Amino acid sequence: ALPLRAGESHPVLTLVSMLAARRGPFSAEMMATELGVSPALLTPTLEKLESDGVLISGSLRPDSADRQWCDREIWRRLRRITLARLRKKVQPVESADYARFLGRHQRVFEKRRGIDGLEATLRQLEGVGLPWSVWVDDVLPTRVADFETSMLDTLCGSGSWLWRGLGRLGARDVRVAFYRAEKFALLTSDPSAEPPKSDSPADRVLNALREKGAMFAAELGGLGTPQEIESAWFELARAGWVRNDTGGPLLRMRAGRARSRRRVVRSADGRWSAFRDVGPNDATHVRLAWSDALLDRYGLLGRDTVATESVPGGFQALYELLREMEDQGFVRRGTFVRDMTGIQFASTGSVDALRDSREGPEVYSLAALDPAQPYGSVLPWPDPMGAVQPRWVAGATMVLVRGRAALYIASNRR
């Protein structure tokens, strides 16, 4: 028996840490019995070792929910052995299985409804840059049964959500992403487009917004003609310099009406405001935000998944963080989808859901650019696909049969 008394902490700390380094998880009662002391007397010593980083504690044994303790390095070794065994047990699924999983995971087969349904959908697709036409004609109606563009005005007008232009697409479309206000700085970056020319209408409009804050278009009448001001809005919005708290300007950009000389600037489109410079963010917070977003969107991610998104630093930037998340039990590492190249990380719930036997529709179609349509992005196009070479572009459609890419319809309907 070891006579432990208050004030005799150093010998006890040394002895307990040595014993812990030679065994797996243990309870305070087990260690106290071995030392011949009271568990109540030993617990402060264990907590001191935990605060020093020598031990960890928690429900460490699968057969017990009680608090156990373990040497930190021993626990890491045990975790690595367990994870290696789990990886060997995983049998990768086929591409069609993953496509069906994505349809279920992103609620393509079981649509949501209402503003709450739209917000849940946007959360899962947060930060995805898609043509505005694809958002409102395909992606959102596919997931929200009663979708109307006015619902986007409601969310953006509340200040909880905002949209950002990511570049012009042809004469009548613009690439757009949606963000929660609190996630915006972590999931976006400063515009890559050149700033407007000095003293141009766009430059004057941008400077006025930066100086005075959010404004209606009609409040800037002294900076140019109505047509010049409206063209400036669209130039700045497409490039990601400014935003509006409604979706009206996006509708007009798509219709190509910004070039109309007869149209006067209206305030009904809501207020315009300039995006502040994102500036430097904590790299770990950015990587964690992107990892969470991608896992929520796709269920699993690998090099090809990250390559489809605007992740700073790409897959390599997320890799070490994902390894740490694996050590902590938040994700699993392995080969989960046969035709997806490289190492893959999956959320723990997705590993089982990939093998779920529930079927979606026998035949369904998705826009080629839909995040729930993996062919041509995270999975290779099937070979052969016929005379028309498939492309991952706006206006194209993919028809899937039991998750297998069966028919590609080009934007010209070939």
Short mmCIF file of C-alpha atoms in Angstrom, two decimals:
data_model
loop_
_atom_site.label_atom_id
_atom_site.label_comp_id
_atom_site.label_asym_id
_atom_site.label_seq_id
_atom_site.Cartn_x
_atom_site.Cartn_y
_atom_site.Cartn_z
CA ALA A 1 0.00 0.00 0.00
CA LEU A 2 1.20 3.50 -0.79
CA PRO A 3 0.53 6.09 1.93
CA LEU A 4 -0.86 9.03 -0.03
CA ARG A 5 -1.42 12.26 1.82
CA ALA A 6 -2.22 15.79 0.80
CA GLY A 7 0.95 17.56 -0.27
CA GLU A 8 2.73 14.35 -1.43
CA SER A 9 1.81 14.82 -5.07
CA HIS A 10 5.09 14.36 -6.96
CA PRO A 11 5.83 10.70 -6.09
CA VAL A 12 2.22 9.83 -6.73
CA LEU A 13 2.18 11.58 -10.12
CA THR A 14 5.32 9.73 -11.16
CA LEU A 15 4.04 6.33 -10.03
CA VAL A 16 0.56 6.70 -11.56
CA SER A 17 1.95 7.95 -14.88
CA MET A 18 4.37 4.97 -15.02
CA LEU A 19 1.59 2.48 -14.32
CA ALA A 20 -0.74 4.13 -16.85
CA ALA A 21 1.93 3.87 -19.57
CA ARG A 22 1.90 0.06 -19.22
CA ARG A 23 -1.82 -0.63 -19.68
CA GLY A 24 -4.93 0.27 -21.60
CA PRO A 25 -7.92 2.27 -20.30
CA PHE A 26 -8.56 1.93 -16.56
CA SER A 27 -10.98 3.32 -14.01
CA ALA A 28 -9.99 5.30 -10.92
CA GLU A 29 -11.30 2.41 -8.81
CA MET A 30 -9.02 -0.11 -10.59
CA MET A 31 -5.91 2.01 -10.06
CA ALA A 32 -6.89 2.86 -6.47
CA THR A 33 -7.36 -0.81 -5.62
CA GLU A 34 -3.95 -1.66 -7.04
CA LEU A 35 -2.31 1.10 -4.99
CA GLY A 36 -4.36 0.38 -1.88
CA VAL A 37 -5.79 3.89 -1.60
CA SER A 38 -9.18 5.56 -1.80
CA PRO A 39 -10.49 6.44 -5.30
CA ALA A 40 -11.50 9.87 -3.95
CA LEU A 41 -7.87 10.50 -2.99
CA LEU A 42 -6.54 9.31 -6.34
CA THR A 43 -8.94 11.22 -8.60
CA PRO A 44 -7.25 14.65 -8.14
CA THR A 45 -3.94 13.07 -9.17
CA LEU A 46 -5.52 11.65 -12.34
CA GLU A 47 -7.08 15.01 -13.15
CA LYS A 48 -3.73 16.73 -12.67
CA LEU A 49 -2.09 14.30 -15.10
CA GLU A 50 -4.90 14.94 -17.59
CA SER A 51 -4.42 18.71 -17.36
CA ASP A 52 -0.70 18.16 -17.97
CA GLY A 53 -1.49 16.23 -21.15
CA VAL A 54 -0.25 12.87 -19.85
CA LEU A 55 -3.67 11.18 -19.58
CA ILE A 56 -7.03 11.47 -21.29
CA SER A 57 -10.39 10.52 -19.84
CA GLY A 58 -13.87 9.65 -21.03
CA SER A 59 -15.97 6.61 -21.97
CA LEU A 60 -13.02 4.80 -23.49
CA ARG A 61 -14.22 1.20 -23.27
CA PRO A 62 -17.10 0.04 -25.48
CA ASP A 63 -18.40 -2.20 -22.69
CA SER A 64 -18.71 0.59 -20.13
CA ALA A 65 -20.15 4.10 -20.08
CA ASP A 66 -18.27 5.02 -16.90
CA ARG A 67 -15.31 7.38 -16.91
CA GLN A 68 -11.98 5.73 -17.69
CA TRP A 69 -8.45 7.04 -17.95
CA CYS A 70 -5.64 6.18 -20.35
CA ASP A 71 -2.12 7.29 -21.17
CA ARG A 72 -2.38 9.62 -24.17
CA GLU A 73 0.21 7.80 -26.28
CA ILE A 74 -1.25 4.39 -25.42
CA TRP A 75 -4.66 5.66 -26.51
CA ARG A 76 -3.28 6.93 -29.82
CA ARG A 77 -1.71 3.55 -30.51
CA LEU A 78 -4.95 1.75 -29.68
CA ARG A 79 -6.87 4.11 -31.97
CA ARG A 80 -4.46 3.52 -34.86
CA ILE A 81 -4.78 -0.25 -34.47
CA THR A 82 -8.57 -0.04 -34.32
CA LEU A 83 -8.81 2.25 -37.34
CA ALA A 84 -6.50 0.02 -39.37
CA ARG A 85 -8.76 -2.96 -38.61
CA LEU A 86 -11.86 -0.97 -39.56
CA ARG A 87 -10.29 0.05 -42.89
CA LYS A 88 -9.59 -3.59 -43.76
CA LYS A 89 -13.23 -4.46 -43.15
CA VAL A 90 -14.55 -1.79 -45.57
CA GLN A 91 -15.52 -3.07 -49.01
CA PRO A 92 -15.82 -0.23 -51.56
CA VAL A 93 -19.16 0.29 -53.29
CA GLU A 94 -19.71 0.86 -57.00
CA SER A 95 -20.23 4.26 -58.62
CA ALA A 96 -23.97 3.65 -59.00
CA ASP A 97 -24.27 2.96 -55.27
CA TYR A 98 -22.61 6.27 -54.47
CA ALA A 99 -24.85 8.13 -56.95
CA ARG A 100 -27.95 6.66 -55.24
CA PHE A 101 -26.48 7.59 -51.86
CA LEU A 102 -26.02 11.20 -53.00
CA GLY A 103 -29.62 11.36 -54.18
CA ARG A 104 -30.83 10.26 -50.74
CA HIS A 105 -28.25 12.31 -48.84
CA GLN A 106 -29.10 15.56 -50.63
CA ARG A 107 -32.86 14.97 -50.47
CA VAL A 108 -33.35 14.71 -54.23
CA PHE A 109 -35.67 11.71 -53.79
CA GLU A 110 -37.55 13.07 -50.78
CA LYS A 111 -38.01 16.80 -51.26
CA ARG A 112 -38.22 19.37 -48.52
CA ARG A 113 -40.82 22.15 -48.41
CA GLY A 114 -41.08 25.82 -47.47
CA ILE A 115 -38.57 28.37 -46.24
CA ASP A 116 -37.17 25.93 -43.67
CA GLY A 117 -36.66 23.35 -46.40
CA LEU A 118 -34.92 25.89 -48.62
CA GLU A 119 -32.62 26.97 -45.79
CA ALA A 120 -31.71 23.34 -44.99
CA THR A 121 -30.95 22.81 -48.69
CA LEU A 122 -28.75 25.90 -48.91
CA ARG A 123 -26.86 24.83 -45.79
CA GLN A 124 -25.96 21.55 -47.49
CA LEU A 125 -24.93 23.38 -50.68
CA GLU A 126 -23.23 26.32 -48.96
CA GLY A 127 -20.33 27.75 -50.95
CA VAL A 128 -21.10 25.82 -54.16
CA GLY A 129 -20.61 28.05 -57.20
CA LEU A 130 -23.26 27.31 -59.84
CA PRO A 131 -24.85 29.27 -62.70
CA TRP A 132 -27.89 31.18 -61.47
CA SER A 133 -29.97 29.43 -64.15
CA VAL A 134 -28.98 26.02 -62.76
CA TRP A 135 -29.84 27.11 -59.20
CA VAL A 136 -33.37 28.30 -59.98
CA ASP A 137 -34.31 25.94 -62.83
CA ASP A 138 -32.78 22.71 -61.58
CA VAL A 139 -30.96 22.41 -58.25
CA LEU A 140 -33.39 24.16 -55.89
CA PRO A 141 -36.67 22.93 -57.48
CA THR A 142 -35.22 19.40 -57.42
CA ARG A 143 -34.87 19.59 -53.62
CA VAL A 144 -37.65 21.97 -52.51
CA ALA A 145 -41.10 20.97 -53.74
CA ASP A 146 -42.69 24.44 -53.55
CA PHE A 147 -39.62 26.50 -54.45
CA GLU A 148 -40.16 30.08 -55.65
CA THR A 149 -37.44 32.66 -56.24
CA SER A 150 -39.25 34.97 -53.81
CA MET A 151 -38.21 32.56 -51.04
CA LEU A 152 -34.57 33.50 -51.70
CA ASP A 153 -35.55 37.15 -51.27
CA THR A 154 -36.99 36.27 -47.87
CA LEU A 155 -33.79 34.57 -46.68
CA CYS A 156 -31.39 37.15 -48.13
CA GLY A 157 -33.56 40.06 -46.99
CA SER A 158 -33.41 38.79 -43.41
CA GLY A 159 -29.61 39.18 -43.39
CA SER A 160 -29.03 35.56 -42.41
CA TRP A 161 -28.05 34.54 -45.96
CA LEU A 162 -26.24 36.32 -48.77
CA TRP A 163 -25.31 35.57 -52.35
CA ARG A 164 -22.12 36.41 -54.19
CA GLY A 165 -21.35 36.52 -57.88
CA LEU A 166 -18.36 34.44 -58.92
CA GLY A 167 -18.02 35.49 -62.54
CA ARG A 168 -20.02 36.04 -65.70
CA LEU A 169 -21.13 33.06 -67.80
CA GLY A 170 -21.85 34.14 -71.34
CA ALA A 171 -24.13 37.09 -72.00
CA ARG A 172 -27.05 36.04 -69.82
CA ASP A 173 -25.88 34.12 -66.78
CA VAL A 174 -23.73 34.52 -63.71
CA ARG A 175 -22.06 32.04 -61.39
CA VAL A 176 -23.41 32.41 -57.85
CA ALA A 177 -22.80 30.93 -54.39
CA PHE A 178 -24.91 31.25 -51.23
CA TYR A 179 -23.50 31.65 -47.72
CA ARG A 180 -24.72 31.99 -44.18
CA ALA A 181 -23.62 35.36 -42.85
CA GLU A 182 -21.55 33.78 -40.07
CA LYS A 183 -19.75 31.40 -42.47
CA PHE A 184 -19.12 33.83 -45.30
CA ALA A 185 -15.60 34.92 -44.31
CA LEU A 186 -14.47 31.30 -43.88
CA LEU A 187 -15.86 29.91 -47.14
CA THR A 188 -15.18 32.73 -49.60
CA SER A 189 -12.19 34.72 -50.79
CA ASP A 190 -11.61 38.15 -52.24
CA PRO A 191 -12.63 38.51 -55.92
CA SER A 192 -10.13 37.30 -58.48
CA ALA A 193 -11.50 39.75 -61.05
CA GLU A 194 -9.70 43.01 -61.68
CA PRO A 195 -11.22 45.99 -59.84
CA PRO A 196 -13.17 48.44 -62.01
CA LYS A 197 -11.24 51.08 -63.94
CA SER A 198 -10.51 54.24 -62.03
CA ASP A 199 -13.29 56.86 -62.22
CA SER A 200 -15.53 54.56 -64.26
CA PRO A 201 -19.22 54.42 -63.20
CA ALA A 202 -18.52 51.05 -61.53
CA ASP A 203 -15.56 52.51 -59.65
CA ARG A 204 -17.63 55.48 -58.45
CA VAL A 205 -20.48 53.21 -57.34
CA LEU A 206 -18.13 50.86 -55.47
CA ASN A 207 -16.40 53.73 -53.66
CA ALA A 208 -19.75 55.25 -52.67
CA LEU A 209 -20.93 51.96 -51.17
CA ARG A 210 -17.68 51.53 -49.27
CA GLU A 211 -17.96 55.02 -47.84
CA LYS A 212 -21.71 55.23 -47.11
CA GLY A 213 -22.81 51.63 -46.63
CA ALA A 214 -25.87 49.92 -48.11
CA MET A 215 -27.86 52.06 -50.56
CA PHE A 216 -30.72 51.81 -53.01
CA ALA A 217 -29.79 52.32 -56.65
CA ALA A 218 -31.88 55.49 -56.87
CA GLU A 219 -29.72 57.12 -54.18
CA LEU A 220 -26.73 57.23 -56.53
CA GLY A 221 -28.25 59.28 -59.28
CA GLY A 222 -25.40 61.78 -59.33
CA LEU A 223 -22.77 59.20 -60.30
CA GLY A 224 -23.94 58.66 -63.85
CA THR A 225 -26.99 58.07 -66.01
CA PRO A 226 -29.52 55.47 -64.85
CA GLN A 227 -28.27 53.11 -67.53
CA GLU A 228 -24.62 53.59 -66.49
CA ILE A 229 -25.45 52.97 -62.83
CA GLU A 230 -27.41 49.81 -63.59
CA SER A 231 -24.66 48.47 -65.81
CA ALA A 232 -22.21 49.24 -62.99
CA TRP A 233 -24.30 47.19 -60.54
CA PHE A 234 -24.24 44.19 -62.80
CA GLU A 235 -20.55 44.48 -63.56
CA LEU A 236 -19.72 44.66 -59.85
CA ALA A 237 -22.18 41.94 -58.84
CA ARG A 238 -20.94 39.45 -61.42
CA ALA A 239 -17.36 39.97 -60.27
CA GLY A 240 -18.26 39.56 -56.58
CA TRP A 241 -17.56 43.13 -55.44
CA VAL A 242 -21.12 43.96 -54.34
CA ARG A 243 -24.31 42.18 -53.35
CA ASN A 244 -28.01 42.86 -53.13
CA ASP A 245 -30.41 41.75 -50.41
CA THR A 246 -32.86 40.34 -52.98
CA GLY A 247 -32.59 38.02 -55.97
CA GLY A 248 -34.17 40.51 -58.39
CA PRO A 249 -30.89 41.64 -59.98
CA LEU A 250 -29.95 38.02 -60.62
CA LEU A 251 -33.20 37.48 -62.51
CA ARG A 252 -32.53 40.52 -64.67
CA MET A 253 -28.89 39.60 -65.29
CA ARG A 254 -30.03 36.26 -66.61
CA ALA A 255 -32.62 37.88 -68.88
CA GLY A 256 -29.98 40.21 -70.30
CA ARG A 257 -31.98 43.31 -69.46
CA ALA A 258 -29.07 45.19 -67.96
CA ARG A 259 -28.21 46.45 -71.45
CA SER A 260 -31.64 47.96 -72.06
CA ARG A 261 -31.35 51.74 -72.62
CA ARG A 262 -35.02 52.31 -71.92
CA ARG A 263 -35.02 50.84 -68.45
CA VAL A 264 -34.71 53.18 -65.45
CA VAL A 265 -33.04 52.21 -62.20
CA ARG A 266 -35.55 51.02 -59.59
CA SER A 267 -35.25 50.72 -55.84
CA ALA A 268 -37.58 47.70 -55.77
CA ASP A 269 -34.60 45.39 -56.17
CA GLY A 270 -33.49 46.08 -52.62
CA ARG A 271 -30.31 47.63 -51.32
CA TRP A 272 -26.81 47.19 -52.67
CA SER A 273 -23.76 46.94 -50.44
CA ALA A 274 -20.06 46.35 -50.95
CA PHE A 275 -18.39 43.21 -49.69
CA ARG A 276 -15.68 43.94 -47.18
CA ASP A 277 -12.26 42.50 -47.85
CA VAL A 278 -12.17 39.03 -46.38
CA GLY A 279 -8.59 39.45 -45.17
CA PRO A 280 -6.56 36.76 -43.42
CA ASN A 281 -8.45 34.11 -41.44
CA ASP A 282 -7.16 31.47 -39.08
CA ALA A 283 -6.12 28.67 -41.44
CA THR A 284 -7.41 25.93 -39.13
CA HIS A 285 -10.85 27.53 -38.90
CA VAL A 286 -11.02 27.85 -42.69
CA ARG A 287 -10.04 24.21 -43.20
CA LEU A 288 -12.50 23.03 -40.56
CA ALA A 289 -15.32 25.04 -42.17
CA TRP A 290 -14.55 23.56 -45.60
CA SER A 291 -14.19 20.02 -44.24
CA ASP A 292 -17.55 20.26 -42.48
CA ALA A 293 -19.22 21.76 -45.56
CA LEU A 294 -17.89 19.10 -47.95
CA LEU A 295 -18.69 16.18 -45.64
CA ASP A 296 -22.21 17.52 -45.16
CA ARG A 297 -22.62 17.93 -48.91
CA TYR A 298 -21.10 14.71 -50.24
CA GLY A 299 -20.94 12.39 -47.21
CA LEU A 300 -17.33 11.63 -48.09
CA LEU A 301 -14.53 13.48 -49.75
CA GLY A 302 -11.30 12.81 -51.56
CA ARG A 303 -8.96 14.62 -53.89
CA ASP A 304 -11.49 14.75 -56.76
CA THR A 305 -14.27 16.00 -54.49
CA VAL A 306 -12.17 18.89 -53.22
CA ALA A 307 -11.02 19.71 -56.77
CA THR A 308 -14.60 20.53 -57.78
CA GLU A 309 -14.81 23.28 -55.14
CA SER A 310 -12.87 26.48 -54.42
CA VAL A 311 -11.02 25.18 -51.37
CA PRO A 312 -7.91 27.23 -50.53
CA GLY A 313 -4.91 24.94 -50.86
CA GLY A 314 -6.97 22.05 -52.24
CA PHE A 315 -7.04 18.55 -50.79
CA GLN A 316 -3.54 18.79 -49.35
CA ALA A 317 -4.61 21.70 -47.14
CA LEU A 318 -7.40 19.57 -45.60
CA TYR A 319 -5.51 16.30 -45.32
CA GLU A 320 -3.80 16.76 -41.95
CA LEU A 321 -6.98 18.12 -40.37
CA LEU A 322 -8.94 15.13 -41.67
CA ARG A 323 -6.32 12.80 -40.20
CA GLU A 324 -6.81 14.46 -36.82
CA MET A 325 -10.59 14.15 -37.20
CA GLU A 326 -10.07 10.45 -37.88
CA ASP A 327 -8.00 10.05 -34.71
CA GLN A 328 -10.82 11.69 -32.75
CA GLY A 329 -13.45 9.41 -34.29
CA PHE A 330 -15.32 12.05 -36.33
CA VAL A 331 -14.48 10.57 -39.74
CA ARG A 332 -13.28 7.28 -41.22
CA ARG A 333 -10.49 6.86 -43.77
CA GLY A 334 -10.39 4.25 -46.49
CA THR A 335 -11.58 3.41 -50.00
CA PHE A 336 -15.36 3.67 -49.87
CA VAL A 337 -16.20 4.22 -53.56
CA ARG A 338 -14.35 2.05 -56.05
CA ASP A 339 -13.97 4.55 -58.93
CA MET A 340 -13.10 7.56 -56.76
CA THR A 341 -9.33 7.96 -56.88
CA GLY A 342 -7.02 8.32 -53.89
CA ILE A 343 -7.63 8.29 -50.15
CA GLN A 344 -11.18 9.05 -49.05
CA PHE A 345 -12.59 10.34 -45.77
CA ALA A 346 -16.21 9.68 -44.84
CA SER A 347 -18.40 10.88 -42.00
CA THR A 348 -19.18 7.99 -39.67
CA GLY A 349 -22.87 7.95 -40.61
CA SER A 350 -22.12 7.88 -44.33
CA VAL A 351 -20.10 4.66 -44.15
CA ASP A 352 -23.19 2.65 -43.24
CA ALA A 353 -25.55 4.74 -45.41
CA LEU A 354 -23.48 3.92 -48.51
CA ARG A 355 -24.56 0.32 -48.09
CA ASP A 356 -28.18 1.14 -47.33
CA SER A 357 -30.43 -1.12 -49.39
CA ARG A 358 -33.21 1.48 -49.76
CA GLU A 359 -33.74 2.38 -53.40
CA GLY A 360 -34.54 5.73 -54.92
CA PRO A 361 -36.49 6.07 -58.17
CA GLU A 362 -35.65 3.53 -60.85
CA VAL A 363 -35.02 6.33 -63.35
CA TYR A 364 -34.33 9.97 -62.55
CA SER A 365 -32.62 12.93 -64.18
CA LEU A 366 -30.42 15.70 -62.84
CA ALA A 367 -28.67 18.71 -64.29
CA ALA A 368 -25.12 17.73 -65.22
CA LEU A 369 -23.85 20.39 -62.80
CA ASP A 370 -26.07 19.27 -59.92
CA PRO A 371 -23.92 18.41 -56.85
CA ALA A 372 -25.93 15.19 -56.52
CA GLN A 373 -24.80 14.13 -60.02
CA PRO A 374 -21.23 12.80 -59.47
CA TYR A 375 -20.30 11.77 -63.02
CA GLY A 376 -17.81 14.04 -64.74
CA SER A 377 -16.72 15.60 -61.45
CA VAL A 378 -15.93 13.28 -58.53
CA LEU A 379 -16.44 10.16 -60.70
CA PRO A 380 -15.30 9.60 -64.30
CA TRP A 381 -17.76 9.63 -67.17
CA PRO A 382 -18.75 6.08 -68.13
CA ASP A 383 -17.05 4.87 -71.28
CA PRO A 384 -18.44 4.87 -73.89
CA MET A 385 -21.25 7.43 -73.65
CA GLY A 386 -22.11 7.60 -77.35
CA ALA A 387 -21.38 10.05 -80.14
CA VAL A 388 -21.78 13.16 -77.97
CA GLN A 389 -18.87 13.77 -75.60
CA PRO A 390 -20.33 14.49 -72.14
CA ARG A 391 -19.39 17.81 -70.57
CA TRP A 392 -19.95 19.16 -67.08
CA VAL A 393 -21.72 22.33 -68.26
CA ALA A 394 -24.88 24.34 -67.69
CA GLY A 395 -27.90 23.21 -69.67
CA ALA A 396 -26.81 19.57 -69.92
CA THR A 397 -28.79 16.77 -68.28
CA MET A 398 -27.86 13.31 -67.03
CA VAL A 399 -30.40 10.52 -66.83
CA LEU A 400 -29.56 7.85 -64.25
CA VAL A 401 -30.97 4.33 -64.00
CA ARG A 402 -30.53 2.84 -60.52
CA GLY A 403 -27.68 5.31 -60.04
CA ARG A 404 -25.91 4.35 -63.28
CA ALA A 405 -25.24 7.09 -65.83
CA ALA A 406 -27.40 5.91 -68.73
CA LEU A 407 -28.13 8.91 -70.95
CA TYR A 408 -26.44 12.29 -71.43
CA ILE A 409 -28.43 15.11 -73.03
CA ALA A 410 -26.30 18.04 -74.16
CA SER A 411 -27.40 21.66 -73.77
CA ASN A 412 -28.36 21.68 -77.47
CA ARG A 413 -30.62 18.65 -76.73
CA ARG A 414 -28.42 16.16 -78.62
#
